[in-house]
Each structure stands twice: as C-alpha cells, then as structure tokens.
Amino acid sequence: MADRYLSFTATAPGRLLTRRLGLPQPAALSRWSSEHPCLPGDLLHLTAGETEVSDLAPVLARTGLPLAAPAGGPAGGPGDAPVAAVVLDATGVQDVDTLAEVHAALHPVVRSVAASGRIVVLGSPLDAGADHHRAAAQQALEGFVRSLGKEIGRGRTVNLLRLTDAVAAESTLRFLLSPKSAYVSGQVIAATAAGSDTPADPSLPLAGRTALVTGGARGIGEAVARTLARDGAHVVVLDVPQAQDDARRLAGQLGGAAIALDITAADAGERIAAELPDGLDVLIHNAGITRDRRLVNMPAERWSSVLDVNLASVLRTTDALFAKGALRRGGRIVATASIAGLAGNAGQTNYGASKAGIAGLVRSLAPRALAEHGVTVNAVAPGFIETKMTAAVPLFIREAGRRMNSLAQGGLPVDVAETTAWLAHPASGAVNGQVVRVCGQSLLGA
Ligand SMILES: NC(=O)c1ccc[n+]([C@@H]2O[C@H](COP(=O)([O-])OP(=O)(O)OC[C@H]3O[C@@H](n4cnc5c(N)ncnc54)[C@H](O)[C@@H]3O)[C@@H](O)[C@H]2O)c1
C-alpha cells in the first residue's frame, strides 16, 4: 500500500507545510539496485581508544568505498564534503575516559554524514567476567548508538557491531555499510562465532545452494525468494495450497520450484525432506499469520492457530529437518520474529507470544546447531513493513506504525529480504543466535 505522506513530504510544498506544522520528515531511503550497489561517497575510519581488532583496514578497503582522510585532515572534518559512511572503531574503549574519545571522534563529523549515510560503531564482545569499568564503557556504546540513531535523521542509520575478528565480521560490515541495510538502525549485532565460507563468486554468493522459503508466495516471503534467487540460490517457494498459483508463478520466474503444503501439517518437515532429496542449505521460516483480539475476547482457536503457524510449526519442521539430516553443513536458518514479540502489542497476546518464542528458539538452538551441524540460526524481527498483512491494519494504527520509528516510515519487504540474505550468506557464519530488528529503529521496545 502506497505511503502517501512519504510521497507528499518529498514535494517542496509538502516539505514546507510539514516542517511548519512540526510533523515527521521522512527522507526517501536509498536502497540497493544493480545500478547503485554502493553508498555514493567516501568512508571515514575513526578510532576511540586503542583498537583490539587487527585487519580492519584491509576489510574496510574491500567494501569498495573510497577512504576519506581523517578529521582534521584535508577531508572529513567539520564543513568538509559529506561522507557516505563512518566506521568508529571503539573496540578499545576501556573506561569512561576512553569513552570520551567516542564523543571527540564523532562530534565533529556527524554533520558531514550524507543523507541515507551510515555510522557503524565497532565494539568488543560483552564478557560477563570483564573488568566492570570496561563492561560499563562497552555497554555505554549501546545507549550511545541507539540515542544517536534516534536524533540523526535524514535517512541515516547508526548501528553497533561487536566483533573480535574483522575478517570474520566482513560480510556484516559490508551489509551495514551498503544500501541493503536501509531500514536497519539502532541495532546491536554480534559477529563473534567461528566459521564462515568464502563464496567462489562474490556476486552470486548462494550459487549452488538450495533455499526454502515458507510463506514465499507473497509479501515479505516473496521478496526474500527474489533476493535469494538474485544471490544465486535455487529457491523453493513453499506456501498453502490456496496460494499455489502465486507460488508456482514466482518459482517459474526464479527458475526454482514450488511446494504446496500447509506448514502446520504434523509431517511437514518429513514432506519437505522428501521433496528435497539432496537436502537444503538455507531454511527461511517466514510463514506467519495474525488473529488479533484482546485476550479477554480471544477464543482458544485464535490463540492456537497463531501459535501453531508462527511457532510450533517452526519448531517441528526444524527438528524434523535436522533429524533427517536434510540441512547441509554450512547451512543457514533464518526465522521471522517481530517487534511485537519483543515489545508487546495490545490485541496481539497470541502473536507476541509466538514471535517472542522465535527469539527464544533462536538463542537456544544456535550454539548447538552450529556445534553439531555447522548451521547458524538467526532471526529477523520486522517492524512495520508495507504488506497485505499491514494494509489490513486500521488507518490510525497503520499511520502510527509507519511514523513511530527513527526513519518515520514503514519498511519495504525488500528491507527484510536483504537482511535475510545477509544472514543467509555463506560468509556470515560469525553471526549466530542473533535477533536483528528491521524496523527503522521503531520506538516500540528496546
Ligand atoms: N508485514 C509486517 O509488518 C510484519 C511485521 C513483523 C513480522 N512480520 C512477519 O513476517 C512474515 C511475513 O509477513 P507478511 O507481512 O509478508 O505476511 P503475508 O500475510 O503477506 O504473507 C504470509 C504468507 O505466509 C503464508 N502462510 C500463512 N500460513 C501458512 C501456512 N500454514 N503454511 C504455509 N504458508 C502459510 C501465506 O499464504 C502468505 O503467502 C510473517 O511471519 C509475519 O508475522 C511481518
């Protein structure tokens, strides 16, 4: 559904009127396209404290963004030409004194970050046994990043990446420093697990891999299917029998296959395994439904249908596919949570419970799945995304959903799809057990 407010504020009279009235000023986001695969401009690399990551400079050089001279030099300082992105290496921030270097580094350059630009702060993993001064300073980076994300505006995003090894975190850095992460802001992502594969052809990272997308016939699932196919995957679109016309049409366009199956079938996992005798590499649990009602008015059927599609079937099919050995080593599972599961939402006790359950499943299964099967398990948690699901939301709640985030607009299915594709990337093995919100830094939830 078109966001007319966003179109209106893109016009000169619209900008003038909404500014006068003090209304939100969403900026048109620059998203990935084959014509514009990179951010347009330079990358500024700054450091606070003494870095604890080696090899960062070559990794940043490989992003394809030209390096800007440091602040105070010929470019990148206050009033200089805009930069497209800033990476602040704060892995060496040890205490409140070195934390001041974060302010010192970014204060002079924030103004120079272009519209739809990126700020990525690098932090060290939070270690429960660490010195408490260091723990406080490293945790402080989260409040810093989330606050800057809320104030920076103009479609610019701010994220914190915790890492130990720049090479292992390279696919994540590339994602955060690209137009593909347009609707990801205010996130804290850890890329600290071990083990990644480097694809032979970086432009087709999923070549030779099979990806299954549940609920893939439309909405976010369709965008995920298209994006994984763009990245070279053989895509299998699974959806209910009633959606087979759409599923088959899409699979035909992508050179993939379609499976007509209700994912709540008790033997869904076994049937998927039977359809894919050579196994699969990427499993996207996307199918989901809402049956909203306040708890006081919610019959048991509304509760159980949502829990069954959104959570129980994800648990069942995952278990069955592992039991059958259908998920190949180096595989990726990406499940779909929601900010409603993280923050709660009136009228969605069933949906919120199901989506919080996804986060629980991901965090618990991830270390085991990696150790025993070489498979990572992560989740995306979309915020307000423009799909048929949200088009059915009443007008005023829909408008609130669109505006109540740092980017003052809804996301597009492709924003979730790009995030999913990054998590599904063979080189993203360092990211495991994470729930990454794709919500424009929604004001709902932490
Ligand atoms: N749209 C949003 O703003 C938003 C926000 C947060 C989370 N999500 C989640 O993202 C996912 C996709 O949402 P969407 O907006 O694209 O929804 P959608 O309703 O447009 O598409 C969902 C797809 O899942 C399929 N599906 C439903 N039940 C199924 C079943 N039992 N077996 C197989 N397929 C089934 C549907 O036929 C449909 O094709 C869902 O898990 C949803 O909860 C969406």
Tab-separated table of C-alpha atoms and ligand atoms in Angstrom:
chain	number	residue	atom	x	y	z
A	1	MET	CA	0.000	0.000	0.000
A	2	ALA	CA	1.419	3.413	-1.016
A	3	ASP	CA	2.610	5.729	1.757
A	4	ARG	CA	1.017	8.992	0.559
A	5	TYR	CA	2.514	11.026	3.405
A	6	LEU	CA	6.016	9.987	2.344
A	7	SER	CA	5.255	10.990	-1.273
A	8	PHE	CA	3.779	14.315	-0.074
A	9	THR	CA	6.783	15.219	2.074
A	10	ALA	CA	9.042	14.523	-0.919
A	11	THR	CA	7.494	17.559	-2.684
A	12	ALA	CA	8.613	21.151	-1.953
A	13	PRO	CA	5.161	22.330	-0.678
A	14	GLY	CA	4.819	19.115	1.344
A	15	ARG	CA	8.205	19.665	2.976
A	16	LEU	CA	7.377	23.277	3.777
A	17	LEU	CA	3.960	22.509	5.253
A	18	THR	CA	5.022	19.532	7.350
A	19	ARG	CA	8.077	21.426	8.652
A	20	ARG	CA	5.868	24.382	9.650
A	21	LEU	CA	3.470	22.047	11.453
A	22	GLY	CA	6.319	20.209	13.172
A	23	LEU	CA	5.285	16.876	11.600
A	24	PRO	CA	7.685	13.988	10.878
A	25	GLN	CA	10.043	14.499	7.929
A	26	PRO	CA	10.764	11.062	6.463
A	27	ALA	CA	13.638	11.018	3.985
A	28	ALA	CA	13.346	8.847	0.872
A	29	LEU	CA	15.716	5.964	1.618
A	30	SER	CA	18.369	4.942	-0.912
A	31	ARG	CA	18.013	1.201	-1.380
A	32	TRP	CA	20.186	-1.291	-3.249
A	33	SER	CA	19.799	-1.625	-7.015
A	34	SER	CA	22.114	-3.139	-9.611
A	35	GLU	CA	22.759	0.418	-10.878
A	36	HIS	CA	23.532	1.695	-7.345
A	37	PRO	CA	25.057	-1.203	-5.412
A	38	CYS	CA	27.246	1.009	-3.153
A	39	LEU	CA	26.739	4.052	-0.989
A	40	PRO	CA	27.653	7.123	-3.012
A	41	GLY	CA	30.667	8.630	-1.264
A	42	ASP	CA	33.627	8.084	1.000
A	43	LEU	CA	34.115	6.090	4.164
A	44	LEU	CA	35.680	7.738	7.182
A	45	HIS	CA	37.549	5.396	9.552
A	46	LEU	CA	37.933	6.698	13.105
A	47	THR	CA	39.220	5.135	16.320
A	48	ALA	CA	38.445	5.647	20.004
A	49	GLY	CA	40.864	4.016	22.436
A	50	GLU	CA	43.414	1.511	21.205
A	51	THR	CA	41.890	-0.850	18.682
A	52	GLU	CA	41.542	-4.517	19.594
A	53	VAL	CA	40.855	-5.754	16.053
A	54	SER	CA	43.550	-6.466	13.528
A	55	ASP	CA	42.998	-6.416	9.776
A	56	LEU	CA	40.261	-3.817	9.936
A	57	ALA	CA	41.855	-1.503	7.359
A	58	PRO	CA	42.016	-4.127	4.545
A	59	VAL	CA	38.458	-5.234	5.317
A	60	LEU	CA	37.227	-1.650	5.048
A	61	ALA	CA	39.198	-1.220	1.822
A	62	ARG	CA	37.344	-4.224	0.358
A	63	THR	CA	33.930	-2.573	0.907
A	64	GLY	CA	34.626	-0.613	-2.265
A	65	LEU	CA	34.057	2.735	-0.539
A	66	PRO	CA	36.992	5.139	-1.023
A	67	LEU	CA	38.595	6.040	2.298
A	68	ALA	CA	38.211	9.654	3.418
A	69	ALA	CA	41.092	11.389	5.157
A	70	PRO	CA	40.666	11.520	8.971
A	71	ALA	CA	39.008	14.510	10.663
A	72	GLY	CA	41.344	17.468	10.834
A	73	GLY	CA	42.945	16.375	7.552
A	74	PRO	CA	42.074	17.558	4.072
A	75	ALA	CA	38.608	15.991	4.161
A	76	GLY	CA	36.108	14.582	6.653
A	77	GLY	CA	36.307	17.439	9.156
A	78	PRO	CA	33.536	19.852	10.021
A	79	GLY	CA	32.257	21.670	6.936
A	80	ASP	CA	34.060	19.326	4.560
A	81	ALA	CA	32.477	17.337	1.736
A	82	PRO	CA	29.918	14.819	3.015
A	83	VAL	CA	30.994	11.268	3.707
A	84	ALA	CA	28.718	8.324	2.943
A	85	ALA	CA	29.737	6.343	5.994
A	86	VAL	CA	31.710	6.468	9.204
A	87	VAL	CA	33.191	3.456	10.984
A	88	LEU	CA	34.214	4.256	14.537
A	89	ASP	CA	36.400	1.525	15.997
A	90	ALA	CA	35.582	1.659	19.715
A	91	THR	CA	36.751	-1.896	20.494
A	92	GLY	CA	39.453	-0.436	22.733
A	93	VAL	CA	37.132	1.693	24.847
A	94	GLN	CA	38.042	0.624	28.398
A	95	ASP	CA	36.564	3.191	30.726
A	96	VAL	CA	34.765	6.491	30.972
A	97	ASP	CA	37.892	8.397	29.888
A	98	THR	CA	38.320	6.479	26.631
A	99	LEU	CA	34.546	6.679	26.128
A	100	ALA	CA	35.083	10.431	25.811
A	101	GLU	CA	37.064	9.657	22.656
A	102	VAL	CA	33.811	8.413	21.085
A	103	HIS	CA	32.376	11.868	21.566
A	104	ALA	CA	35.593	13.511	20.415
A	105	ALA	CA	35.703	11.416	17.237
A	106	LEU	CA	32.083	11.706	16.144
A	107	HIS	CA	31.051	15.144	17.400
A	108	PRO	CA	32.947	16.997	14.631
A	109	VAL	CA	31.828	14.705	11.793
A	110	VAL	CA	28.144	13.902	12.387
A	111	ARG	CA	27.101	16.894	10.329
A	112	SER	CA	29.228	15.676	7.409
A	113	VAL	CA	27.422	12.330	7.072
A	114	ALA	CA	25.322	12.426	3.896
A	115	ALA	CA	21.588	11.678	3.764
A	116	SER	CA	20.981	7.891	3.872
A	117	GLY	CA	24.551	7.588	5.198
A	118	ARG	CA	25.754	5.073	7.748
A	119	ILE	CA	27.504	5.230	11.101
A	120	VAL	CA	28.807	1.889	12.333
A	121	VAL	CA	30.384	1.761	15.783
A	122	LEU	CA	32.566	-1.275	16.464
A	123	GLY	CA	32.595	-2.649	19.994
A	124	SER	CA	34.116	-5.617	21.800
A	125	PRO	CA	32.026	-8.572	22.983
A	126	LEU	CA	30.442	-8.076	26.398
A	127	ASP	CA	32.207	-10.521	28.642
A	128	ALA	CA	30.495	-11.172	31.986
A	129	GLY	CA	33.855	-11.693	33.671
A	130	ALA	CA	35.383	-8.472	32.314
A	131	ASP	CA	36.549	-5.596	34.446
A	132	HIS	CA	33.464	-3.591	35.425
A	133	HIS	CA	34.886	-0.279	34.180
A	134	ARG	CA	35.403	-1.826	30.769
A	135	ALA	CA	31.997	-3.536	30.875
A	136	ALA	CA	30.326	-0.238	31.706
A	137	ALA	CA	32.126	1.605	28.910
A	138	GLN	CA	31.377	-1.083	26.314
A	139	GLN	CA	27.721	-1.300	27.339
A	140	ALA	CA	27.569	2.502	27.173
A	141	LEU	CA	28.138	2.203	23.427
A	142	GLU	CA	24.656	0.677	23.083
A	143	GLY	CA	22.878	3.633	24.651
A	144	PHE	CA	25.065	5.945	22.610
A	145	VAL	CA	24.266	4.251	19.306
A	146	ARG	CA	20.539	3.984	19.971
A	147	SER	CA	20.343	7.628	21.023
A	148	LEU	CA	22.305	8.883	18.027
A	149	GLY	CA	20.082	6.767	15.763
A	150	LYS	CA	17.014	8.496	17.158
A	151	GLU	CA	18.327	12.011	16.617
A	152	ILE	CA	20.378	11.832	13.433
A	153	GLY	CA	17.551	11.951	10.845
A	154	ARG	CA	17.741	12.297	7.030
A	155	GLY	CA	17.549	8.538	6.471
A	156	ARG	CA	20.888	7.986	8.204
A	157	THR	CA	21.352	4.846	10.285
A	158	VAL	CA	23.521	4.057	13.299
A	159	ASN	CA	24.397	0.531	14.398
A	160	LEU	CA	26.799	-1.177	16.798
A	161	LEU	CA	28.748	-4.223	15.692
A	162	ARG	CA	30.519	-6.294	18.334
A	163	LEU	CA	33.381	-8.280	16.847
A	164	THR	CA	36.688	-9.918	17.618
A	165	ASP	CA	37.954	-10.547	14.110
A	166	ALA	CA	37.403	-8.077	11.269
A	167	VAL	CA	37.671	-10.745	8.561
A	168	ALA	CA	35.018	-12.949	10.222
A	169	ALA	CA	32.765	-9.889	10.528
A	170	GLU	CA	33.391	-8.718	6.958
A	171	SER	CA	30.027	-9.753	5.477
A	172	THR	CA	28.253	-7.940	8.319
A	173	LEU	CA	30.313	-4.794	7.889
A	174	ARG	CA	29.629	-4.839	4.166
A	175	PHE	CA	25.905	-5.201	4.789
A	176	LEU	CA	25.807	-2.372	7.321
A	177	LEU	CA	27.867	-0.134	5.026
A	178	SER	CA	25.648	-0.758	1.995
A	179	PRO	CA	22.251	0.437	0.737
A	180	LYS	CA	20.946	-3.056	1.610
A	181	SER	CA	20.644	-2.098	5.288
A	182	ALA	CA	18.491	0.988	4.604
A	183	TYR	CA	15.848	0.113	7.237
A	184	VAL	CA	18.179	-1.369	9.893
A	185	SER	CA	19.062	1.146	12.580
A	186	GLY	CA	19.737	1.206	16.309
A	187	GLN	CA	20.817	-2.442	16.263
A	188	VAL	CA	23.471	-4.189	18.299
A	189	ILE	CA	24.828	-7.129	16.325
A	190	ALA	CA	27.453	-9.604	17.465
A	191	ALA	CA	29.626	-11.268	14.832
A	192	THR	CA	31.726	-13.361	17.155
A	193	ALA	CA	31.049	-17.028	16.309
A	194	ALA	CA	33.598	-19.044	14.363
A	195	GLY	CA	33.471	-20.413	10.844
A	196	SER	CA	32.490	-18.906	7.508
A	197	ASP	CA	32.767	-19.894	3.856
A	198	THR	CA	34.028	-17.543	1.202
A	199	PRO	CA	31.848	-17.867	-1.901
A	200	ALA	CA	33.688	-18.540	-5.159
A	201	ASP	CA	31.751	-15.782	-6.942
A	202	PRO	CA	31.049	-12.803	-4.639
A	203	SER	CA	28.303	-11.572	-6.978
A	204	LEU	CA	26.438	-14.915	-6.635
A	205	PRO	CA	27.182	-15.921	-3.031
A	206	LEU	CA	24.404	-18.524	-2.912
A	207	ALA	CA	25.255	-20.219	-6.214
A	208	GLY	CA	24.894	-23.981	-5.893
A	209	ARG	CA	22.799	-23.654	-2.740
A	210	THR	CA	19.152	-24.547	-2.239
A	211	ALA	CA	16.952	-22.210	-0.205
A	212	LEU	CA	13.438	-22.959	1.053
A	213	VAL	CA	11.163	-20.019	1.899
A	214	THR	CA	7.970	-20.834	3.801
A	215	GLY	CA	5.057	-18.484	3.059
A	216	GLY	CA	7.026	-17.463	-0.009
A	217	ALA	CA	4.123	-16.752	-2.378
A	218	ARG	CA	3.638	-13.120	-1.420
A	219	GLY	CA	4.676	-10.248	0.851
A	220	ILE	CA	7.965	-10.489	2.695
A	221	GLY	CA	8.417	-14.144	1.697
A	222	GLU	CA	8.174	-13.287	-1.991
A	223	ALA	CA	10.806	-10.555	-1.588
A	224	VAL	CA	13.053	-12.995	0.273
A	225	ALA	CA	12.641	-15.571	-2.505
A	226	ARG	CA	13.506	-12.967	-5.165
A	227	THR	CA	16.540	-11.697	-3.244
A	228	LEU	CA	17.966	-15.161	-2.542
A	229	ALA	CA	17.494	-16.016	-6.238
A	230	ARG	CA	19.312	-12.780	-7.155
A	231	ASP	CA	22.170	-14.037	-4.983
A	232	GLY	CA	22.275	-17.284	-6.950
A	233	ALA	CA	20.216	-19.698	-4.835
A	234	HIS	CA	17.923	-22.363	-6.238
A	235	VAL	CA	14.767	-21.199	-4.460
A	236	VAL	CA	11.912	-23.420	-3.349
A	237	VAL	CA	8.733	-21.488	-2.582
A	238	LEU	CA	6.530	-23.219	-0.023
A	239	ASP	CA	3.002	-21.979	0.601
A	240	VAL	CA	-0.503	-23.227	1.353
A	241	PRO	CA	-2.357	-24.989	-1.487
A	242	GLN	CA	-4.689	-21.938	-1.892
A	243	ALA	CA	-1.643	-19.772	-2.768
A	244	GLN	CA	-0.247	-22.194	-5.351
A	245	ASP	CA	-0.976	-20.066	-8.418
A	246	ASP	CA	1.205	-17.287	-6.999
A	247	ALA	CA	3.815	-19.702	-5.646
A	248	ARG	CA	4.183	-21.512	-8.992
A	249	ARG	CA	4.303	-18.264	-10.977
A	250	LEU	CA	7.053	-16.910	-8.721
A	251	ALA	CA	9.031	-20.159	-8.739
A	252	GLY	CA	8.792	-20.168	-12.544
A	253	GLN	CA	10.187	-16.628	-12.744
A	254	LEU	CA	13.056	-17.535	-10.430
A	255	GLY	CA	13.898	-20.857	-12.055
A	256	GLY	CA	13.023	-22.556	-8.771
A	257	ALA	CA	10.305	-24.900	-7.552
A	258	ALA	CA	7.093	-24.660	-5.549
A	259	ILE	CA	5.778	-26.865	-2.757
A	260	ALA	CA	2.064	-26.815	-1.864
A	261	LEU	CA	1.985	-27.505	1.840
A	262	ASP	CA	0.372	-26.180	4.978
A	263	ILE	CA	3.374	-25.808	7.264
A	264	THR	CA	1.251	-26.821	10.270
A	265	ALA	CA	0.903	-30.379	8.904
A	266	ALA	CA	2.304	-32.758	11.504
A	267	ASP	CA	4.660	-34.282	8.933
A	268	ALA	CA	5.623	-31.021	7.149
A	269	GLY	CA	9.354	-31.479	7.853
A	270	GLU	CA	9.353	-35.049	6.540
A	271	ARG	CA	7.477	-33.964	3.405
A	272	ILE	CA	9.937	-31.144	2.732
A	273	ALA	CA	12.832	-33.566	3.175
A	274	ALA	CA	11.155	-35.976	0.730
A	275	GLU	CA	10.727	-33.164	-1.854
A	276	LEU	CA	14.400	-32.160	-1.488
A	277	PRO	CA	16.304	-35.460	-1.514
A	278	ASP	CA	19.657	-33.652	-1.938
A	279	GLY	CA	18.971	-31.550	1.158
A	280	LEU	CA	18.927	-27.796	1.587
A	281	ASP	CA	21.325	-25.077	2.653
A	282	VAL	CA	19.083	-22.174	3.604
A	283	LEU	CA	15.825	-22.523	5.533
A	284	ILE	CA	13.722	-19.382	5.869
A	285	HIS	CA	10.831	-19.697	8.314
A	286	ASN	CA	8.711	-16.819	7.075
A	287	ALA	CA	5.092	-18.084	7.029
A	288	GLY	CA	3.079	-16.251	9.641
A	289	ILE	CA	-0.438	-15.134	10.475
A	290	THR	CA	-2.174	-12.710	12.817
A	291	ARG	CA	-5.554	-13.244	14.524
A	292	ASP	CA	-5.734	-10.125	16.677
A	293	ARG	CA	-8.102	-9.791	19.642
A	294	ARG	CA	-7.592	-8.632	23.193
A	295	LEU	CA	-7.056	-11.606	25.485
A	296	VAL	CA	-10.403	-11.018	27.154
A	297	ASN	CA	-12.157	-11.604	23.801
A	298	MET	CA	-9.815	-14.191	22.331
A	299	PRO	CA	-11.221	-17.669	21.774
A	300	ALA	CA	-8.793	-20.584	22.121
A	301	GLU	CA	-8.881	-21.188	18.353
A	302	ARG	CA	-7.350	-17.748	17.632
A	303	TRP	CA	-4.622	-18.456	20.130
A	304	SER	CA	-3.789	-21.921	18.871
A	305	SER	CA	-3.861	-21.128	15.136
A	306	VAL	CA	-1.333	-18.294	15.550
A	307	LEU	CA	0.907	-20.290	17.878
A	308	ASP	CA	0.740	-23.256	15.513
A	309	VAL	CA	1.718	-21.412	12.309
A	310	ASN	CA	4.174	-18.936	13.816
A	311	LEU	CA	5.966	-21.059	16.403
A	312	ALA	CA	5.026	-24.737	16.773
A	313	SER	CA	5.472	-25.457	13.051
A	314	VAL	CA	8.866	-23.718	13.087
A	315	LEU	CA	9.983	-25.925	15.978
A	316	ARG	CA	8.554	-29.080	14.379
A	317	THR	CA	9.961	-28.590	10.880
A	318	THR	CA	13.373	-27.535	12.177
A	319	ASP	CA	13.588	-30.620	14.402
A	320	ALA	CA	12.408	-32.908	11.592
A	321	LEU	CA	14.849	-31.480	9.040
A	322	PHE	CA	17.769	-31.866	11.446
A	323	ALA	CA	16.637	-35.387	12.345
A	324	LYS	CA	16.536	-36.304	8.640
A	325	GLY	CA	19.976	-34.771	8.067
A	326	ALA	CA	18.374	-32.530	5.431
A	327	LEU	CA	20.227	-29.346	6.435
A	328	ARG	CA	23.697	-29.385	4.941
A	329	ARG	CA	26.812	-28.209	6.815
A	330	GLY	CA	27.435	-24.506	6.299
A	331	GLY	CA	23.649	-24.112	6.262
A	332	ARG	CA	21.657	-21.157	7.490
A	333	ILE	CA	18.312	-20.958	9.270
A	334	VAL	CA	16.615	-17.576	9.429
A	335	ALA	CA	13.326	-17.409	11.347
A	336	THR	CA	10.914	-14.494	11.396
A	337	ALA	CA	10.164	-12.820	14.707
A	338	SER	CA	8.542	-9.388	15.045
A	339	ILE	CA	8.967	-6.294	17.147
A	340	ALA	CA	5.517	-7.201	18.540
A	341	GLY	CA	7.222	-10.177	20.147
A	342	LEU	CA	9.976	-8.027	21.641
A	343	ALA	CA	7.914	-5.049	22.798
A	344	GLY	CA	4.394	-6.491	23.074
A	345	ASN	CA	1.376	-5.077	21.312
A	346	ALA	CA	-2.210	-4.614	22.505
A	347	GLY	CA	-4.507	-7.137	20.836
A	348	GLN	CA	-1.591	-9.435	19.989
A	349	THR	CA	-1.003	-11.646	23.029
A	350	ASN	CA	-1.075	-14.677	20.721
A	351	TYR	CA	1.143	-13.139	18.031
A	352	GLY	CA	3.522	-11.515	20.554
A	353	ALA	CA	3.912	-14.834	22.385
A	354	SER	CA	4.600	-16.694	19.138
A	355	LYS	CA	7.216	-14.200	17.969
A	356	ALA	CA	8.960	-13.968	21.357
A	357	GLY	CA	9.077	-17.760	21.204
A	358	ILE	CA	11.030	-17.463	17.950
A	359	ALA	CA	13.648	-15.365	19.717
A	360	GLY	CA	13.882	-17.994	22.459
A	361	LEU	CA	14.228	-20.790	19.931
A	362	VAL	CA	16.978	-18.962	18.054
A	363	ARG	CA	19.075	-18.146	21.098
A	364	SER	CA	18.825	-21.660	22.492
A	365	LEU	CA	19.318	-23.652	19.292
A	366	ALA	CA	22.035	-21.510	17.692
A	367	PRO	CA	25.125	-22.723	19.602
A	368	ARG	CA	24.041	-26.379	19.378
A	369	ALA	CA	23.118	-26.213	15.695
A	370	LEU	CA	26.498	-24.673	14.900
A	371	ALA	CA	28.473	-27.156	17.004
A	372	GLU	CA	26.600	-30.274	15.878
A	373	HIS	CA	25.544	-29.449	12.313
A	374	GLY	CA	27.628	-26.428	11.233
A	375	VAL	CA	24.397	-24.462	10.738
A	376	THR	CA	23.745	-20.936	12.034
A	377	VAL	CA	20.344	-19.937	13.408
A	378	ASN	CA	19.249	-16.311	13.475
A	379	ALA	CA	16.037	-14.306	13.259
A	380	VAL	CA	14.855	-11.124	11.650
A	381	ALA	CA	12.342	-9.088	13.627
A	382	PRO	CA	10.475	-6.831	11.202
A	383	GLY	CA	8.803	-3.655	12.388
A	384	PHE	CA	6.090	-2.044	10.290
A	385	ILE	CA	6.571	-3.409	6.766
A	386	GLU	CA	4.274	-2.450	3.878
A	387	THR	CA	2.500	-5.732	3.005
A	388	LYS	CA	-1.039	-7.103	2.764
A	389	MET	CA	-0.761	-8.013	6.449
A	390	THR	CA	-0.239	-4.372	7.481
A	391	ALA	CA	-2.611	-2.991	4.815
A	392	ALA	CA	-5.368	-4.694	6.823
A	393	VAL	CA	-4.455	-2.700	9.965
A	394	PRO	CA	-6.929	0.152	10.796
A	395	LEU	CA	-5.876	3.546	9.344
A	396	PHE	CA	-4.782	5.360	12.522
A	397	ILE	CA	-2.840	2.410	13.909
A	398	ARG	CA	-1.266	1.969	10.458
A	399	GLU	CA	-0.158	5.622	10.350
A	400	ALA	CA	1.259	5.370	13.886
A	401	GLY	CA	3.146	2.198	12.898
A	402	ARG	CA	4.659	3.966	9.918
A	403	ARG	CA	5.775	7.120	11.704
A	404	MET	CA	6.820	5.844	15.152
A	405	ASN	CA	10.365	4.964	14.202
A	406	SER	CA	13.572	6.892	13.668
A	407	LEU	CA	13.138	6.866	9.875
A	408	ALA	CA	9.452	7.973	10.150
A	409	GLN	CA	8.255	5.500	7.517
A	410	GLY	CA	7.339	1.872	7.031
A	411	GLY	CA	9.886	-0.545	5.667
A	412	LEU	CA	9.519	-2.480	2.427
A	413	PRO	CA	9.559	-6.274	2.101
A	414	VAL	CA	12.923	-5.945	0.367
A	415	ASP	CA	14.429	-4.484	3.558
A	416	VAL	CA	13.645	-7.698	5.417
A	417	ALA	CA	14.769	-9.700	2.390
A	418	GLU	CA	18.189	-8.009	2.241
A	419	THR	CA	18.708	-8.602	5.962
A	420	THR	CA	17.736	-12.245	5.487
A	421	ALA	CA	20.135	-12.555	2.541
A	422	TRP	CA	22.991	-11.191	4.649
A	423	LEU	CA	22.251	-13.751	7.398
A	424	ALA	CA	21.977	-16.496	4.738
A	425	HIS	CA	25.306	-15.514	3.158
A	426	PRO	CA	27.983	-18.230	3.305
A	427	ALA	CA	30.422	-15.681	4.785
A	428	SER	CA	28.054	-14.756	7.653
A	429	GLY	CA	29.000	-17.739	9.821
A	430	ALA	CA	30.219	-15.407	12.592
A	431	VAL	CA	26.642	-14.251	13.177
A	432	ASN	CA	24.756	-16.833	15.226
A	433	GLY	CA	21.879	-16.656	17.697
A	434	GLN	CA	21.042	-13.063	16.822
A	435	VAL	CA	17.624	-11.418	16.529
A	436	VAL	CA	18.075	-8.469	14.200
A	437	ARG	CA	15.287	-5.927	14.021
A	438	VAL	CA	14.391	-4.489	10.634
A	439	CYS	CA	12.249	-1.712	11.962
A	440	GLY	CA	13.813	1.676	11.190
A	441	GLN	CA	14.531	1.760	14.952
A	442	SER	CA	10.897	1.514	15.978
A	443	LEU	CA	10.031	3.303	19.174
A	444	LEU	CA	8.347	0.077	20.322
A	445	GLY	CA	10.585	-1.981	22.554
A	446	ALA	CA	14.226	-1.734	23.491
B	1	LIG	N1	4.326	-7.111	7.496
B	1	LIG	C1	4.843	-6.739	8.661
B	1	LIG	O1	4.852	-5.561	9.012
B	1	LIG	C2	5.463	-7.759	9.578
B	1	LIG	C3	5.998	-7.307	10.779
B	1	LIG	C4	6.593	-8.217	11.630
B	1	LIG	C5	6.670	-9.552	11.294
B	1	LIG	N2	6.136	-9.976	10.125
B	1	LIG	C6	6.238	-11.406	9.825
B	1	LIG	O2	6.789	-11.583	8.534
B	1	LIG	C7	6.269	-12.781	7.955
B	1	LIG	C8	5.671	-12.465	6.593
B	1	LIG	O3	4.671	-11.480	6.778
B	1	LIG	P1	3.900	-10.787	5.560
B	1	LIG	O4	3.551	-9.426	6.012
B	1	LIG	O5	4.637	-10.982	4.308
B	1	LIG	O6	2.550	-11.668	5.562
B	1	LIG	P2	1.585	-12.053	4.371
B	1	LIG	O7	0.284	-12.379	5.019
B	1	LIG	O8	1.602	-11.042	3.276
B	1	LIG	O9	2.262	-13.400	3.803
B	1	LIG	C9	2.347	-14.562	4.616
B	1	LIG	C10	2.492	-15.765	3.694
B	1	LIG	O10	2.531	-16.924	4.555
B	1	LIG	C11	1.672	-17.905	4.008
B	1	LIG	N3	1.179	-18.794	5.058
B	1	LIG	C12	0.330	-18.492	6.072
B	1	LIG	N4	0.047	-19.590	6.780
B	1	LIG	C13	0.744	-20.607	6.208
B	1	LIG	C14	0.842	-21.993	6.493
B	1	LIG	N5	0.148	-22.553	7.496
B	1	LIG	N6	1.636	-22.758	5.724
B	1	LIG	C15	2.319	-22.209	4.668
B	1	LIG	N7	2.253	-20.895	4.353
B	1	LIG	C16	1.464	-20.112	5.119
B	1	LIG	C17	0.552	-17.096	3.383
B	1	LIG	O11	-0.209	-17.866	2.448
B	1	LIG	C18	1.304	-15.947	2.764
B	1	LIG	O12	1.749	-16.261	1.469
B	1	LIG	C19	5.275	-13.344	8.958
B	1	LIG	O13	5.915	-14.308	9.767
B	1	LIG	C20	4.914	-12.135	9.782
B	1	LIG	O14	4.444	-12.479	11.076
B	1	LIG	C21	5.531	-9.120	9.256
